[in-house]
mmCIF file of C-alpha atoms in Angstrom:
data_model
loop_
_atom_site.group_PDB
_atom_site.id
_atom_site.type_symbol
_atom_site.label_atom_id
_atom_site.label_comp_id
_atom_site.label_asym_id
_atom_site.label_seq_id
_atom_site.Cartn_x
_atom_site.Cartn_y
_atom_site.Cartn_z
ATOM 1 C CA UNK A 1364 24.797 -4.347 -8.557
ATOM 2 C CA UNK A 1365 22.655 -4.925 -5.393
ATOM 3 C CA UNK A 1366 19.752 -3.436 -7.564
ATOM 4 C CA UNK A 1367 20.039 -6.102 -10.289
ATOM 5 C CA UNK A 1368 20.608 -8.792 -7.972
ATOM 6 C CA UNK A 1369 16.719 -7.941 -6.532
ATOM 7 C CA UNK A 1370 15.321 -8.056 -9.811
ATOM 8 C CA UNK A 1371 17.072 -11.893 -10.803
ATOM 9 C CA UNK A 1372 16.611 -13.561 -7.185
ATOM 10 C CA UNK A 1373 13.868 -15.899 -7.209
ATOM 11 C CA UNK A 1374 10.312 -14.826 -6.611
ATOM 12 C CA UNK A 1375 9.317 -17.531 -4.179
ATOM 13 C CA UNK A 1376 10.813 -17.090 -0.844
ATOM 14 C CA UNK A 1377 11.584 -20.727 1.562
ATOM 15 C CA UNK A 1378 8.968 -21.471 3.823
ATOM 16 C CA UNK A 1379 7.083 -19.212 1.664
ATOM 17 C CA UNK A 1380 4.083 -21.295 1.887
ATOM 18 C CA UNK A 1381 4.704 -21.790 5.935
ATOM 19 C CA UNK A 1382 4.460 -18.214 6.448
ATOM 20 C CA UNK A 1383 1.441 -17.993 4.618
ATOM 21 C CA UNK A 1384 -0.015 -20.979 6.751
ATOM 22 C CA UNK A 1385 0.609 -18.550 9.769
ATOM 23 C CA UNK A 1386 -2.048 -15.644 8.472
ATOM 24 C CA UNK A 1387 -4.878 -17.799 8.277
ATOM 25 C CA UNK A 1388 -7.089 -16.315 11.764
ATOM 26 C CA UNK A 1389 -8.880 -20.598 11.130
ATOM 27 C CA UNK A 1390 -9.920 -23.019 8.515
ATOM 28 C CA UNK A 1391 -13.161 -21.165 7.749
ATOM 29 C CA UNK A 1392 -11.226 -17.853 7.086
ATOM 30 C CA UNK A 1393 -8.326 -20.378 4.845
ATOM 31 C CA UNK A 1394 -11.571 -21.507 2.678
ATOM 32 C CA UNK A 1395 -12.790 -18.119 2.057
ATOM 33 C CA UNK A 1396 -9.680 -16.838 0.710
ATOM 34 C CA UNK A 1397 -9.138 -19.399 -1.376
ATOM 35 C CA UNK A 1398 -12.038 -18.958 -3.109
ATOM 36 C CA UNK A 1399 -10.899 -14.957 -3.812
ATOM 37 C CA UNK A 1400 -9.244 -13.953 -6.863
ATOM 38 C CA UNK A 1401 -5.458 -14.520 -6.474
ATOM 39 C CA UNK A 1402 -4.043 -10.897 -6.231
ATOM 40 C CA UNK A 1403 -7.135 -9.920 -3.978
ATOM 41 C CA UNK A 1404 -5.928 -12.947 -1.727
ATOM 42 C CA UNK A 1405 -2.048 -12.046 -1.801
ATOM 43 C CA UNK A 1406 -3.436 -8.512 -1.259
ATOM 44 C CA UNK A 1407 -5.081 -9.793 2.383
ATOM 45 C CA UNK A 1408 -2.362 -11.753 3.538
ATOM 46 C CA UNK A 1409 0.526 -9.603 2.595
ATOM 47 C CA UNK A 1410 -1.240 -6.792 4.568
ATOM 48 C CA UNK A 1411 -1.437 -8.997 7.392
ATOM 49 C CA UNK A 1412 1.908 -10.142 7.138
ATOM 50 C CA UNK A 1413 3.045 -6.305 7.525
ATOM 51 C CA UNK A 1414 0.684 -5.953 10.108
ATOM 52 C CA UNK A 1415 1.770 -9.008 11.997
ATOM 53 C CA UNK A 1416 5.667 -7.905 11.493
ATOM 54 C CA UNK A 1417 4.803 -4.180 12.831
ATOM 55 C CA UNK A 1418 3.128 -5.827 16.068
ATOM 56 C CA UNK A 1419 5.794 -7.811 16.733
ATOM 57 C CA UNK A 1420 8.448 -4.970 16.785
ATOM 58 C CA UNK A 1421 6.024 -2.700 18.493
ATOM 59 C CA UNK A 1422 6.210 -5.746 21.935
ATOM 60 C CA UNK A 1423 9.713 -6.151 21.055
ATOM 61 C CA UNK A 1424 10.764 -2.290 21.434
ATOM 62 C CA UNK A 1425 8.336 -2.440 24.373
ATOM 63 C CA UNK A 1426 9.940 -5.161 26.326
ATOM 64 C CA UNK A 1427 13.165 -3.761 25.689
ATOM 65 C CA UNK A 1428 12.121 -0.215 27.293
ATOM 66 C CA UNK A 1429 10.800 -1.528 30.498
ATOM 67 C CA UNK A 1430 13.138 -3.963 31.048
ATOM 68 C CA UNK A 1431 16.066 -0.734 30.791
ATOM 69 C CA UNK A 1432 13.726 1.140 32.612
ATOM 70 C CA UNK A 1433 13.360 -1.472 35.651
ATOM 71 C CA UNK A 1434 17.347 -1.170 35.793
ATOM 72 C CA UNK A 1435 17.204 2.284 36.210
ATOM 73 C CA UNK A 1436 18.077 2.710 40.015
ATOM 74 C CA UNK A 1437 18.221 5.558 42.582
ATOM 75 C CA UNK A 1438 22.266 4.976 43.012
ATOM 76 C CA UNK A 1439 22.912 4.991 39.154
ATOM 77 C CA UNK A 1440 24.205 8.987 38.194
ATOM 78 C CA UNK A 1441 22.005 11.642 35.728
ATOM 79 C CA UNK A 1442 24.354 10.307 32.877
ATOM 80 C CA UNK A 1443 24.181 7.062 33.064
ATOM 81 C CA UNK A 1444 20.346 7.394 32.778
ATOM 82 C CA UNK A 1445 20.986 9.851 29.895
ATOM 83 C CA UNK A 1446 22.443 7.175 28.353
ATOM 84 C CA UNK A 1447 20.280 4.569 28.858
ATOM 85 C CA UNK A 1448 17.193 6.409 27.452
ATOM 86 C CA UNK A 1449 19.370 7.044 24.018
ATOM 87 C CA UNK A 1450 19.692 3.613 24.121
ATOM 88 C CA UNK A 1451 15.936 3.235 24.492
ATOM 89 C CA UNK A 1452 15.290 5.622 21.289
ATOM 90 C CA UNK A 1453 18.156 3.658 19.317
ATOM 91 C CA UNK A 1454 15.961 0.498 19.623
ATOM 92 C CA UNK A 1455 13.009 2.036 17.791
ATOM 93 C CA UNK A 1456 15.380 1.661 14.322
ATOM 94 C CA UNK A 1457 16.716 -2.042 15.829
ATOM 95 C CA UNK A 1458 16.731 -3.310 12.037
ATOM 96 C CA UNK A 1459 19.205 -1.948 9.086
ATOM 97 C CA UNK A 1460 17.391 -0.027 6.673
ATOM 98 C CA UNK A 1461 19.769 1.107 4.172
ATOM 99 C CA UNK A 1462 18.814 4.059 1.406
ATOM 100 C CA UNK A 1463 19.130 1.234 -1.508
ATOM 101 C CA UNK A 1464 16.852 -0.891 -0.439
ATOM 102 C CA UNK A 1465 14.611 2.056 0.827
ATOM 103 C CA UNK A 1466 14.366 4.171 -1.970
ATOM 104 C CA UNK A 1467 12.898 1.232 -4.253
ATOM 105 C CA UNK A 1468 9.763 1.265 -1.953
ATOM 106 C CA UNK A 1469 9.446 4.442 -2.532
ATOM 107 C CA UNK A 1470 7.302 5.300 -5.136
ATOM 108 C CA UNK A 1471 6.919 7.937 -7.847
ATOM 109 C CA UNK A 1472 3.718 9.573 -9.464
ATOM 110 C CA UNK A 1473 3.878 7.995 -12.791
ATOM 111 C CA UNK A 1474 3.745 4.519 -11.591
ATOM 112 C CA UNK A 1475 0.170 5.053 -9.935
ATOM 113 C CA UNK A 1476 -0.904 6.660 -13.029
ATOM 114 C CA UNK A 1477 0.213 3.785 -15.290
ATOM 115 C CA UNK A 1478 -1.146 1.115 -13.066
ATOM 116 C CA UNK A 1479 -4.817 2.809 -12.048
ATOM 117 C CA UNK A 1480 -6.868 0.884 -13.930
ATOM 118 C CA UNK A 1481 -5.139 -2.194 -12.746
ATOM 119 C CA UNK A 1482 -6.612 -4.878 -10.419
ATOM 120 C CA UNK A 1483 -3.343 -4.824 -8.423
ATOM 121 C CA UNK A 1484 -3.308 -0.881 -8.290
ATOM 122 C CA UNK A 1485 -4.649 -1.250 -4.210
ATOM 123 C CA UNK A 1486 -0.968 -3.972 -3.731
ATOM 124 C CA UNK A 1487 0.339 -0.487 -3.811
ATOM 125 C CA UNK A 1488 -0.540 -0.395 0.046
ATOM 126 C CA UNK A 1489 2.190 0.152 2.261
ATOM 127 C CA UNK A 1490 5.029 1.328 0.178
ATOM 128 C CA UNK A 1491 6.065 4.934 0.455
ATOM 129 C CA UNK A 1492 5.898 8.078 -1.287
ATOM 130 C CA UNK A 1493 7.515 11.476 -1.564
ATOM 131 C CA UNK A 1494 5.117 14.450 -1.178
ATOM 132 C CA UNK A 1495 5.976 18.416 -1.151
ATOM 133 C CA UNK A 1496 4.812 20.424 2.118
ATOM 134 C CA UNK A 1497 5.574 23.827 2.500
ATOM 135 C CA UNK A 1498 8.807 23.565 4.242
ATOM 136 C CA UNK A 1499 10.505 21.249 1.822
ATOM 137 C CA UNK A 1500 9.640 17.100 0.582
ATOM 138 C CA UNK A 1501 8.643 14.586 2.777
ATOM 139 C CA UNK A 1502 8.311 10.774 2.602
ATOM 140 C CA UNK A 1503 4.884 9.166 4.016
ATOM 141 C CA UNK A 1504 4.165 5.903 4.152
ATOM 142 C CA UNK A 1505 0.567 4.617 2.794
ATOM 143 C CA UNK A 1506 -1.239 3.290 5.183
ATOM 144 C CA UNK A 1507 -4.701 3.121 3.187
ATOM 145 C CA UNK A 1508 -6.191 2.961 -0.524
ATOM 146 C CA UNK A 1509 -9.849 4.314 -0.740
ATOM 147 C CA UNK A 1510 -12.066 5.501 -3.679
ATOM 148 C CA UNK A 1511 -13.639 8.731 -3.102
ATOM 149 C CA UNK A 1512 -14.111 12.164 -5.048
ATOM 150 C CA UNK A 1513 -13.246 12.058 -9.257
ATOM 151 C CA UNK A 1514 -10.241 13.983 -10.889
ATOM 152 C CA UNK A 1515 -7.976 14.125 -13.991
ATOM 153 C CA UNK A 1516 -4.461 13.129 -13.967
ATOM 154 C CA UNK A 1517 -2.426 12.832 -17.041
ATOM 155 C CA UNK A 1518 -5.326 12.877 -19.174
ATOM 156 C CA UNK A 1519 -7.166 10.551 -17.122
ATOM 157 C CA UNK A 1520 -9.887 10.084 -14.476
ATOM 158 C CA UNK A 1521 -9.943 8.409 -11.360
ATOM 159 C CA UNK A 1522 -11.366 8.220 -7.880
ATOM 160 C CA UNK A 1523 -8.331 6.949 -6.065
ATOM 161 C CA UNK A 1524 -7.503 8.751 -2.877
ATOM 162 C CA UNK A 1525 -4.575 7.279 -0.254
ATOM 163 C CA UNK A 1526 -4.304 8.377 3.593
ATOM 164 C CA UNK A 1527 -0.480 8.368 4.504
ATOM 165 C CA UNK A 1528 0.904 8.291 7.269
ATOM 166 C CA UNK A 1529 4.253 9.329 9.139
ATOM 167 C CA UNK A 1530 5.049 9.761 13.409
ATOM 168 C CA UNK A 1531 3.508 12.480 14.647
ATOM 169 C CA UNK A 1532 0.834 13.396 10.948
ATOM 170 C CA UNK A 1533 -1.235 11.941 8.810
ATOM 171 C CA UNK A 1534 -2.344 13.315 5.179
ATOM 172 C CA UNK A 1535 -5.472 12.264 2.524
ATOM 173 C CA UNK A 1536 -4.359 13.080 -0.512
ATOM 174 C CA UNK A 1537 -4.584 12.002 -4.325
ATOM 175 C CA UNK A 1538 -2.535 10.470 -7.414
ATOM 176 C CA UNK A 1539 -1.436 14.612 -7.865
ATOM 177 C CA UNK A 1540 0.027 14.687 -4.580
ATOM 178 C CA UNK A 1541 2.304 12.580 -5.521
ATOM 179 C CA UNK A 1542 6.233 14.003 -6.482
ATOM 180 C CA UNK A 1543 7.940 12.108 -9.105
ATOM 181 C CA UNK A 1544 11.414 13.446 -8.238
ATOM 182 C CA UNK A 1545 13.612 10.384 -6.659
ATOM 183 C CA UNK A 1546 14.507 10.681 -2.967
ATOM 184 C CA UNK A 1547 17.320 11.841 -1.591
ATOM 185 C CA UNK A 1548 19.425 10.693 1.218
ATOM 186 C CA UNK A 1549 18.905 13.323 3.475
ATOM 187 C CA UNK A 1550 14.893 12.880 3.088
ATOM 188 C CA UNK A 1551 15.956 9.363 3.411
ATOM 189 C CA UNK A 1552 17.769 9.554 6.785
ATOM 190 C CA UNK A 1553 15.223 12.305 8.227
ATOM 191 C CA UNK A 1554 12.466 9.508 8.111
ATOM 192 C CA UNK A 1555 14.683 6.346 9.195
ATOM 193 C CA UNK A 1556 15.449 8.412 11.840
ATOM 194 C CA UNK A 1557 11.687 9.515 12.628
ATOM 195 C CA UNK A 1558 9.831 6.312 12.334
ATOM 196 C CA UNK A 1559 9.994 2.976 12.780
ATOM 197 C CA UNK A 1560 10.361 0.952 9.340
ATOM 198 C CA UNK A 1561 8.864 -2.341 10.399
ATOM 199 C CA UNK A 1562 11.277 -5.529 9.396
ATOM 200 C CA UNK A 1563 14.263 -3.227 8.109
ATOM 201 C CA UNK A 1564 15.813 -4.288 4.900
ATOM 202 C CA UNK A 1565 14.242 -7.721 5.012
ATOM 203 C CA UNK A 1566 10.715 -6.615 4.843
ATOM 204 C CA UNK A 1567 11.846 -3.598 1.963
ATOM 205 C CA UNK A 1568 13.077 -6.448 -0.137
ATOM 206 C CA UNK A 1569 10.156 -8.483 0.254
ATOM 207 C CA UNK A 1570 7.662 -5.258 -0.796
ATOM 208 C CA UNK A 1571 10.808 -5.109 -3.720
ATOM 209 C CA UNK A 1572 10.503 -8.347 -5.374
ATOM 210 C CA UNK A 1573 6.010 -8.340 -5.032
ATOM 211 C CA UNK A 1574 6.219 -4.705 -6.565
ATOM 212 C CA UNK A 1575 8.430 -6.209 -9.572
ATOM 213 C CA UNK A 1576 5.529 -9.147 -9.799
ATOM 214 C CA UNK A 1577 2.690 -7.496 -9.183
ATOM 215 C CA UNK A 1578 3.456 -4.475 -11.903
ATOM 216 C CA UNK A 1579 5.309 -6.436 -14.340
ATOM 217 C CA UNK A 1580 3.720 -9.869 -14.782
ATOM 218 C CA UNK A 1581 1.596 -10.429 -17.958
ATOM 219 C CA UNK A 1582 -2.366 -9.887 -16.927
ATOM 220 C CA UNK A 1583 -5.060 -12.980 -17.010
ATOM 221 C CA UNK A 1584 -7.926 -12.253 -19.020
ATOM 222 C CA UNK A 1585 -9.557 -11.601 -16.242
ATOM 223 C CA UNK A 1586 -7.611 -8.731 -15.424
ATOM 224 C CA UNK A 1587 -7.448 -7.820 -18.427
ATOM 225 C CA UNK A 1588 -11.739 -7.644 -18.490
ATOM 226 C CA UNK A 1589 -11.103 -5.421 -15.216
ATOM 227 C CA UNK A 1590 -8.705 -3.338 -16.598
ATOM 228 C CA UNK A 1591 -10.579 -2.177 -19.796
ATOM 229 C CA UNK A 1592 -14.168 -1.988 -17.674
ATOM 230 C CA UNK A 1593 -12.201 0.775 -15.444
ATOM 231 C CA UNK A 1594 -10.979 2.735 -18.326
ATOM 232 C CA UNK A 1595 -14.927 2.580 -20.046
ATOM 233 C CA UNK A 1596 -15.896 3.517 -16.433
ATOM 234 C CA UNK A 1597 -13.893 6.704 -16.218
ATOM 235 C CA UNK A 1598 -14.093 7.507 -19.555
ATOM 236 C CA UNK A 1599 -14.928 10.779 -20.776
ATOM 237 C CA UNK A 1600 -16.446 10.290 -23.807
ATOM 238 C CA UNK A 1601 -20.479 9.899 -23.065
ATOM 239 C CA UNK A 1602 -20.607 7.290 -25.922
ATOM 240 C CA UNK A 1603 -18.679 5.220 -23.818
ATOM 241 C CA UNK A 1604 -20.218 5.660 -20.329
ATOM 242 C CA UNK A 1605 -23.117 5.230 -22.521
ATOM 243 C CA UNK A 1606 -22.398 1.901 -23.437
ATOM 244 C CA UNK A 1607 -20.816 0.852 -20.131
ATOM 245 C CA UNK A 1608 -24.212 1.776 -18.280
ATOM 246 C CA UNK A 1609 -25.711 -0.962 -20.553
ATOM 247 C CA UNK A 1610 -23.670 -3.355 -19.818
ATOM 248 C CA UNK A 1611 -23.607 -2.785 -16.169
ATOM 249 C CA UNK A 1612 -27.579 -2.563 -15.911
ATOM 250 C CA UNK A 1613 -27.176 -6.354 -17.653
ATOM 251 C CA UNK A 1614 -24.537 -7.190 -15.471
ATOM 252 C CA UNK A 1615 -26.503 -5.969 -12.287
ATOM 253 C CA UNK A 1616 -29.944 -7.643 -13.454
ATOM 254 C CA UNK A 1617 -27.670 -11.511 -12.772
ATOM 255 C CA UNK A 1618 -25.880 -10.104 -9.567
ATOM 256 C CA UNK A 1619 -29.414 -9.581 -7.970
ATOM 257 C CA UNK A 1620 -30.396 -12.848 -9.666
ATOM 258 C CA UNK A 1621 -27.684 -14.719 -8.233
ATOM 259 C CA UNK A 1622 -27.867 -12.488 -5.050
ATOM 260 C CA UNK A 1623 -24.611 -11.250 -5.451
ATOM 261 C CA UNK A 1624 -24.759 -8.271 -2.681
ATOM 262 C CA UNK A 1625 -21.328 -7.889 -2.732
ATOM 263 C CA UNK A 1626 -21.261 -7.513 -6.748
ATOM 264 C CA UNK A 1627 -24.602 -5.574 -6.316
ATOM 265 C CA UNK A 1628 -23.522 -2.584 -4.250
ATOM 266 C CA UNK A 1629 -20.703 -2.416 -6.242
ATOM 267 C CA UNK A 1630 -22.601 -2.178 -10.018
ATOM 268 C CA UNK A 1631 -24.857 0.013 -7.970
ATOM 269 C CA UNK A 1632 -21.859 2.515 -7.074
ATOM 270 C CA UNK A 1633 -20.523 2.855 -10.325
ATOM 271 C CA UNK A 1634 -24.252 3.158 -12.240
ATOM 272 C CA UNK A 1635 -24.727 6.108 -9.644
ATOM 273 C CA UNK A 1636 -20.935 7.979 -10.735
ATOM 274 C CA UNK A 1637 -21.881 7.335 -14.648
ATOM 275 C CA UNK A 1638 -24.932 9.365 -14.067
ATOM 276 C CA UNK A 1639 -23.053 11.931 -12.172
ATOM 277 C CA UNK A 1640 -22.764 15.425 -14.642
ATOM 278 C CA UNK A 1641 -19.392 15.482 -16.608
ATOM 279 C CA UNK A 1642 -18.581 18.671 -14.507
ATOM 280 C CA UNK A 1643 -17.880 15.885 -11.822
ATOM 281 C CA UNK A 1644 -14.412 14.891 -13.433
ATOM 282 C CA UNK A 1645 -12.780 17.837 -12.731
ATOM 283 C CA UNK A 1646 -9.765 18.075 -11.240
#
């Protein structure tokens, strides 16, 4: 029931439009945003907002450790210190996170591969995955989306490559990485109780309710554009890149016009992977 009620509550949050008054660094920064393509701009200020949440618990914990550790005195016994310092470590998880609300953040392998060609594939930043080390399953938390070398997944071809991120490691890995199985509650309790999960349940059903927009709303035509340019761009079929190296040598010719850099290096970048060999799209 608490699963369904997630998917019907309204999208817009109150004060919604407050809070996103408060990530603005000035007016200059407001205007340039504004100007950016909607999911790119909800992109930018919903990492900041987990950014800005994270550095807030971070002083919070802090202030809460010295200030137990400025009561510690010379007259109080080896126990009583004992159990002051658990009390220390008990603040690092001072939010509820409970395994309902956690395990819909956490995300399986198909869902990258159905969404990779997507404009909103890089919202994906910040949720939480399930990976398989040698001594058993893991959960990681994405902590970056980057293009780098090609491979085939499912019949496909990207570039996509996350760094994740958990206390005490950190992993690059790609889209095959990824484990598909649902968590478990024992994986689920083994990170809660490892690292921090910034904003508890609040935060998890905030990253809930974009994931349900961001995946299942109906593309623009825009996106749409972007969406079938990706799939021409890692297309297999040479008749294809063929035609998409037209288009982009067309494409680059106004960019430089217009000077575009931005678009430029961009065009540039993906003329310089089409004429890459076909070997490159191995796995």
């Amino acid at each position: 029931m608490e699963l369904i009620y997630l998917y019907t509550m309204p999208l817009r949050q109150p004060k919604r439009m407050q809070k996103e008054e408060n990530l603005y660094i000035s007016e200059e920064d407001r205007i340039h945003l504004e100007s950016l393509p909607e999911t790119v701009r909800e992109r930018i200020l919903y990492e900041r907002h987990l950014k800005k949440t994270e550095d807030n618990e971070k002083r919070e914990l802090k202030h809460r450790t010295n200030r137990l550790i400025e009561e510690e005195t010379e007259s109080e016994s080896e126990e009583d210190i004992v159990q002051k310092r658990d009390k220390i470590r008990s603040f690092k998880q001072s939010r509820p996170v409970s395994f309902d609300m956690f395990k819909c953040t956490v995300l399986c392998r198909n869902t990258f591969v159905s969404n990779m060609y997507k404009r909103t594939f890089k919202l994906l930043n910040g949720y939480y995955v399930k990976i398989r080390l040698e001594e058993g399953y893991h959960i990681y938390r994405i902590s970056k989306i980057y293009e780098g070398k090609r491979y085939e997944i499912d019949g496909k071809v990207t570039n996509y490559w996350m760094q994740l991120e958990r206390t005490g490691d950190k992993k690059e890995v790609n889209i095959q990485s990824i484990s598909n199985k649902a968590i478990t509650k024992s994986e689920y309790s083994k990170y809660i109780n490892e690292n921090t999960v910034p904003g508890g349940d609040k935060s998890l059903q905030q990253m809930h309710n974009k994931l349900i927009k961001s995946l299942e709303s109906r593309m623009s035509e825009a996106e749409q554009d972007y969406s079938l340019g990706q799939m021409r761009r890692f297309s297999k079929d040479q008749r294809i890149a063929a035609k998409r190296r037209v288009e982009l040598k067309v494409r680059l010719e106004k960019a430089k016009s217009e000077n575009n850099l931005e678009e430029v290096d961009e065009i540039e970048k993906e003329l310089h992977e089409l004429a890459e060999p076909s070997e490159a799209c191995g796995a």
